[in-house]
Tab-separated table of C-alpha atoms in Angstrom:
chain	number	residue	atom	x	y	z
A	1	MET	CA	42.862	-71.235	-85.341
A	2	ASP	CA	44.466	-67.888	-85.797
A	3	LYS	CA	42.075	-67.334	-88.963
A	4	SER	CA	39.220	-67.722	-86.965
A	5	LYS	CA	40.286	-65.249	-84.411
A	6	ILE	CA	41.216	-62.809	-87.149
A	7	ILE	CA	37.180	-62.894	-88.450
A	8	MET	CA	36.137	-62.942	-84.810
A	9	GLY	CA	38.094	-59.592	-84.204
A	10	ALA	CA	36.691	-58.077	-87.338
A	11	LEU	CA	33.337	-59.075	-86.440
A	12	ILE	CA	33.860	-57.588	-83.219
A	13	ALA	CA	35.219	-54.274	-84.424
A	14	ILE	CA	32.513	-53.801	-86.693
A	15	GLY	CA	29.668	-54.512	-84.215
A	16	LEU	CA	31.613	-52.144	-82.044
A	17	LEU	CA	31.582	-49.610	-85.287
A	18	ALA	CA	28.220	-49.928	-85.860
A	19	LEU	CA	27.390	-49.677	-81.899
A	20	GLY	CA	29.202	-46.521	-81.830
A	21	LEU	CA	27.462	-44.831	-84.965
A	22	CYS	CA	24.169	-45.207	-83.388
A	23	ILE	CA	25.247	-44.163	-80.131
A	24	LYS	CA	26.540	-41.202	-82.217
A	25	GLY	CA	23.138	-41.012	-84.006
A	26	GLY	CA	21.242	-41.195	-80.762
A	27	ILE	CA	23.490	-38.231	-79.134
A	28	ASP	CA	22.883	-36.153	-82.126
A	29	ASN	CA	19.081	-36.715	-82.010
A	30	PHE	CA	19.238	-36.138	-78.321
A	31	SER	CA	21.242	-32.640	-78.593
A	32	ASN	CA	18.769	-31.753	-81.217
A	33	ARG	CA	15.266	-32.216	-79.452
A	34	GLY	CA	13.643	-29.794	-79.092
A	35	ARG	CA	15.146	-27.393	-81.476
A	36	GLN	CA	11.861	-27.231	-83.470
A	37	VAL	CA	9.943	-23.790	-84.360
A	38	THR	CA	6.218	-23.662	-84.625
A	39	VAL	CA	4.840	-20.568	-86.914
A	40	ARG	CA	1.687	-19.654	-88.518
A	41	GLY	CA	1.003	-18.897	-91.958
A	42	LEU	CA	-2.476	-16.433	-92.699
A	43	SER	CA	-4.093	-16.422	-95.970
A	44	GLU	CA	-6.506	-13.750	-96.692
A	45	ARG	CA	-8.875	-12.840	-99.456
A	46	LEU	CA	-11.377	-10.215	-99.999
A	47	VAL	CA	-14.464	-11.169	-101.873
A	48	ASP	CA	-17.863	-9.962	-103.035
A	49	ALA	CA	-20.981	-11.946	-101.922
A	50	ASN	CA	-22.693	-14.175	-104.774
A	51	LEU	CA	-26.011	-14.616	-103.003
A	52	VAL	CA	-28.446	-12.083	-101.418
A	53	THR	CA	-31.451	-13.206	-99.238
A	54	TRP	CA	-33.649	-10.182	-98.798
A	55	PRO	CA	-36.686	-10.433	-96.838
A	56	ILE	CA	-39.443	-8.063	-98.111
A	57	VAL	CA	-42.127	-7.224	-94.607
A	58	THR	CA	-45.651	-5.372	-94.848
A	59	LYS	CA	-48.066	-5.736	-92.041
A	60	GLU	CA	-51.708	-5.330	-92.334
A	61	LEU	CA	-53.789	-4.688	-89.000
A	62	GLY	CA	-57.635	-5.348	-89.322
A	63	ASN	CA	-60.524	-6.700	-87.951
A	64	ASP	CA	-62.100	-8.877	-90.664
A	65	LEU	CA	-59.655	-11.475	-91.852
A	66	THR	CA	-61.124	-11.590	-95.747
A	67	ASP	CA	-60.677	-7.767	-95.869
A	68	ILE	CA	-57.264	-8.376	-94.408
A	69	TYR	CA	-56.583	-11.360	-97.129
A	70	ASN	CA	-57.826	-9.271	-99.964
A	71	ARG	CA	-55.508	-6.404	-99.199
A	72	ILE	CA	-52.214	-9.140	-98.361
A	73	GLN	CA	-53.285	-10.587	-102.173
A	74	SER	CA	-52.821	-6.853	-103.529
A	75	THR	CA	-49.509	-5.960	-102.202
A	76	ASN	CA	-48.256	-9.541	-103.192
A	77	GLN	CA	-49.278	-9.100	-106.733
A	78	ARG	CA	-47.628	-5.165	-107.199
A	79	ILE	CA	-44.432	-6.513	-105.384
A	80	SER	CA	-44.243	-9.186	-107.376
A	81	LYS	CA	-44.752	-6.812	-110.478
A	82	PHE	CA	-41.857	-4.571	-108.906
A	83	LEU	CA	-39.376	-6.968	-108.728
A	84	LYS	CA	-40.241	-8.667	-112.237
A	85	ASP	CA	-40.033	-5.102	-113.907
A	86	ASN	CA	-36.737	-4.677	-112.295
A	87	GLY	CA	-35.442	-7.635	-113.814
A	88	LEU	CA	-36.028	-10.713	-111.418
A	89	GLU	CA	-37.246	-14.021	-112.454
A	90	GLU	CA	-39.915	-15.161	-110.570
A	91	SER	CA	-38.098	-18.482	-109.192
A	92	GLU	CA	-36.087	-15.632	-107.481
A	93	PHE	CA	-38.571	-14.904	-105.045
A	94	SER	CA	-41.001	-16.519	-102.843
A	95	ILE	CA	-44.358	-15.796	-101.420
A	96	ASN	CA	-44.390	-17.026	-97.424
A	97	PRO	CA	-47.618	-17.676	-96.012
A	98	PRO	CA	-49.012	-14.754	-93.937
A	99	LYS	CA	-48.503	-14.924	-89.883
A	100	VAL	CA	-51.320	-14.213	-88.130
A	101	GLU	CA	-51.382	-12.704	-84.735
A	102	ASP	CA	-54.544	-12.708	-82.839
A	103	ARG	CA	-54.145	-9.920	-80.373
A	104	GLU	CA	-57.931	-9.996	-78.227
A	105	ALA	CA	-56.625	-13.730	-77.730
A	106	GLN	CA	-53.422	-12.319	-76.530
A	107	SER	CA	-53.683	-14.051	-72.535
A	108	TYR	CA	-51.107	-10.835	-71.042
A	109	ASN	CA	-53.376	-7.915	-73.044
A	110	ASN	CA	-56.017	-6.903	-70.543
A	111	GLU	CA	-56.931	-4.051	-72.712
A	112	PRO	CA	-59.645	-4.118	-75.396
A	113	VAL	CA	-57.901	-3.315	-79.044
A	114	LYS	CA	-59.167	-1.503	-81.834
A	115	GLN	CA	-57.840	-4.011	-84.850
A	116	ARG	CA	-57.854	-7.539	-83.488
A	117	TYR	CA	-55.628	-9.164	-86.024
A	118	LEU	CA	-51.740	-8.326	-86.995
A	119	VAL	CA	-50.892	-10.015	-90.132
A	120	THR	CA	-47.387	-10.054	-91.111
A	121	ASN	CA	-46.607	-10.766	-95.153
A	122	VAL	CA	-43.418	-12.166	-96.238
A	123	ILE	CA	-41.864	-11.891	-99.737
A	124	VAL	CA	-38.427	-13.467	-100.027
A	125	VAL	CA	-36.359	-12.845	-102.798
A	126	SER	CA	-33.251	-15.037	-102.691
A	127	SER	CA	-31.017	-14.295	-106.117
A	128	SER	CA	-27.228	-14.337	-107.155
A	129	LYS	CA	-27.819	-11.118	-108.697
A	130	VAL	CA	-26.538	-9.270	-105.689
A	131	ASP	CA	-25.944	-5.993	-107.495
A	132	LEU	CA	-29.561	-5.932	-109.131
A	133	VAL	CA	-31.054	-6.679	-105.258
A	134	ARG	CA	-29.071	-3.657	-103.892
A	135	SER	CA	-30.320	-1.373	-106.700
A	136	LEU	CA	-33.922	-2.905	-105.616
A	137	ILE	CA	-33.302	-2.317	-102.110
A	138	GLU	CA	-32.137	1.372	-102.626
A	139	LYS	CA	-35.489	1.543	-104.875
A	140	GLN	CA	-37.756	0.244	-101.877
A	141	PRO	CA	-39.223	3.735	-101.949
A	142	GLU	CA	-40.825	3.696	-104.854
A	143	LEU	CA	-43.145	1.102	-102.974
A	144	MET	CA	-44.757	3.871	-101.045
A	145	ARG	CA	-45.890	5.458	-103.708
A	146	GLU	CA	-48.375	2.342	-104.395
A	147	GLY	CA	-49.336	2.952	-100.954
A	148	ILE	CA	-46.748	-0.621	-99.637
A	149	ALA	CA	-45.561	0.459	-96.499
A	150	VAL	CA	-42.723	-2.417	-95.873
A	151	VAL	CA	-41.140	-2.871	-92.263
A	152	ALA	CA	-37.923	-2.460	-92.133
A	153	GLY	CA	-35.396	-2.830	-88.695
A	154	ASP	CA	-37.112	-5.853	-87.896
A	155	TYR	CA	-34.506	-8.615	-86.641
A	156	GLN	CA	-36.423	-11.279	-87.333
A	157	TYR	CA	-35.900	-10.520	-91.330
A	158	GLN	CA	-32.640	-9.193	-92.195
A	159	THR	CA	-31.035	-8.775	-95.185
A	160	GLU	CA	-28.267	-11.677	-95.614
A	161	TYR	CA	-25.527	-11.694	-97.883
A	162	GLU	CA	-23.585	-14.955	-98.543
A	163	PHE	CA	-20.168	-16.390	-100.620
A	164	THR	CA	-20.438	-19.757	-101.667
A	165	GLY	CA	-17.463	-20.207	-103.696
A	166	LEU	CA	-15.130	-21.334	-101.095
A	167	ASN	CA	-14.126	-24.445	-102.822
A	168	ASP	CA	-13.098	-22.555	-105.133
A	169	ILE	CA	-10.350	-20.582	-103.726
A	170	LYS	CA	-9.516	-23.249	-101.080
A	171	PRO	CA	-6.689	-24.489	-102.721
A	172	ALA	CA	-4.767	-21.634	-103.710
A	173	MET	CA	-5.230	-20.099	-100.259
A	174	ILE	CA	-3.987	-23.381	-98.158
A	175	THR	CA	-1.048	-22.998	-100.920
A	176	GLU	CA	-0.563	-19.460	-99.572
A	177	ALA	CA	-0.765	-19.830	-95.764
A	178	THR	CA	1.655	-23.059	-96.038
A	179	GLU	CA	4.335	-20.714	-98.173
A	180	ASN	CA	3.783	-17.827	-95.445
A	181	ALA	CA	4.144	-20.337	-92.824
A	182	ARG	CA	7.519	-21.763	-94.251
A	183	ASP	CA	8.924	-18.311	-94.831
A	184	ALA	CA	8.356	-17.220	-91.414
A	185	ALA	CA	10.557	-20.332	-90.507
A	186	GLN	CA	13.346	-19.446	-92.648
A	187	ARG	CA	13.702	-16.435	-90.925
A	188	PHE	CA	13.634	-17.618	-87.656
A	189	ALA	CA	15.927	-20.042	-88.481
A	190	ALA	CA	18.411	-17.754	-90.481
A	191	ASP	CA	18.157	-15.484	-87.301
A	192	SER	CA	19.239	-18.597	-84.766
A	193	HIS	CA	22.020	-19.495	-87.415
A	194	SER	CA	19.994	-22.902	-88.112
A	195	ASP	CA	19.108	-24.781	-91.276
A	196	LEU	CA	15.418	-25.322	-91.845
A	197	GLY	CA	14.440	-29.084	-91.364
A	198	LYS	CA	11.467	-31.195	-92.215
A	199	ILE	CA	8.307	-30.483	-90.940
A	200	VAL	CA	7.308	-32.430	-87.580
A	201	THR	CA	3.805	-31.298	-87.217
A	202	ALA	CA	1.250	-29.280	-89.277
A	203	SER	CA	-2.370	-28.127	-88.695
A	204	GLN	CA	-4.956	-25.743	-90.600
A	205	GLY	CA	-7.425	-24.135	-88.967
A	206	GLN	CA	-10.889	-23.647	-90.143
A	207	PHE	CA	-11.876	-21.110	-92.826
A	208	THR	CA	-13.722	-18.102	-92.276
A	209	ILE	CA	-16.061	-16.068	-93.701
A	210	ASP	CA	-16.947	-12.303	-92.193
A	211	ASP	CA	-18.500	-9.207	-93.123
A	212	ARG	CA	-15.422	-7.068	-94.327
A	213	ASP	CA	-17.171	-4.282	-91.765
A	214	GLN	CA	-20.490	-3.543	-90.534
A	215	TYR	CA	-21.305	-0.907	-93.675
A	216	THR	CA	-20.393	-3.570	-96.722
A	217	PRO	CA	-22.078	-6.658	-95.842
A	218	TYR	CA	-21.859	-7.446	-99.486
A	219	LYS	CA	-17.815	-7.696	-99.017
A	220	LYS	CA	-16.602	-10.603	-97.056
A	221	THR	CA	-13.223	-11.408	-95.911
A	222	VAL	CA	-12.018	-15.052	-96.111
A	223	ARG	CA	-9.539	-16.486	-93.552
A	224	VAL	CA	-7.421	-19.096	-92.815
A	225	VAL	CA	-4.512	-20.051	-90.581
A	226	THR	CA	-1.834	-22.770	-90.839
A	227	SER	CA	-0.019	-23.925	-87.921
A	228	ILE	CA	3.486	-25.464	-88.672
A	229	THR	CA	6.179	-27.236	-86.653
A	230	TYR	CA	9.648	-27.731	-88.427
A	231	GLU	CA	13.125	-29.251	-86.980
A	232	LEU	CA	15.862	-26.615	-86.843
A	233	LYS	CA	19.231	-28.191	-87.563
A	234	ASN	CA	22.662	-26.871	-87.286
């Protein structure tokens, strides 16, 4: 009987000890709840565009579509020769179907027109030879010597530069952004006389690719921001 009481007492003591530890842990967790810090880590890269799209736009006016067609054919041949002579392959540019505007048929135009048809002709260069194409854009005035007027400033036909190598630099940028976030969290923990704990939540922002500035669209800034919440411990 005494032995049973002793065993029973020991079990109760063990139970009370376990209960006390659980209560202490709960109190500690409660006291530490809210002791968190949320930080952001930034990673940026300056990269060169690796793809350029350059629309070469010419326009023809006239009343005879056959004559306009022949002029367009001649213009396309001379522009194609200019591109090939300067290092581009035929696969790197294409000739779009001409866009014909019948000015006489426009309902809002009540005035008689001297030249009925306005035809827009576009040759589109799409190439990874960004530096070469940039040099050709600067050499456009050479086409004027051949009587070819290249239209500039049309918002529908803007030269575009792209960077398509994001997947190659993504892993390193994510690592850098995460490390920068952790460095910021560690500094905060040190300033608050705390130790940095485990990650509570983490989120990665979208990668953005923007022109470095309006004057050098062939230079791109790639950017990503991570947001991480850490526990702070005494």
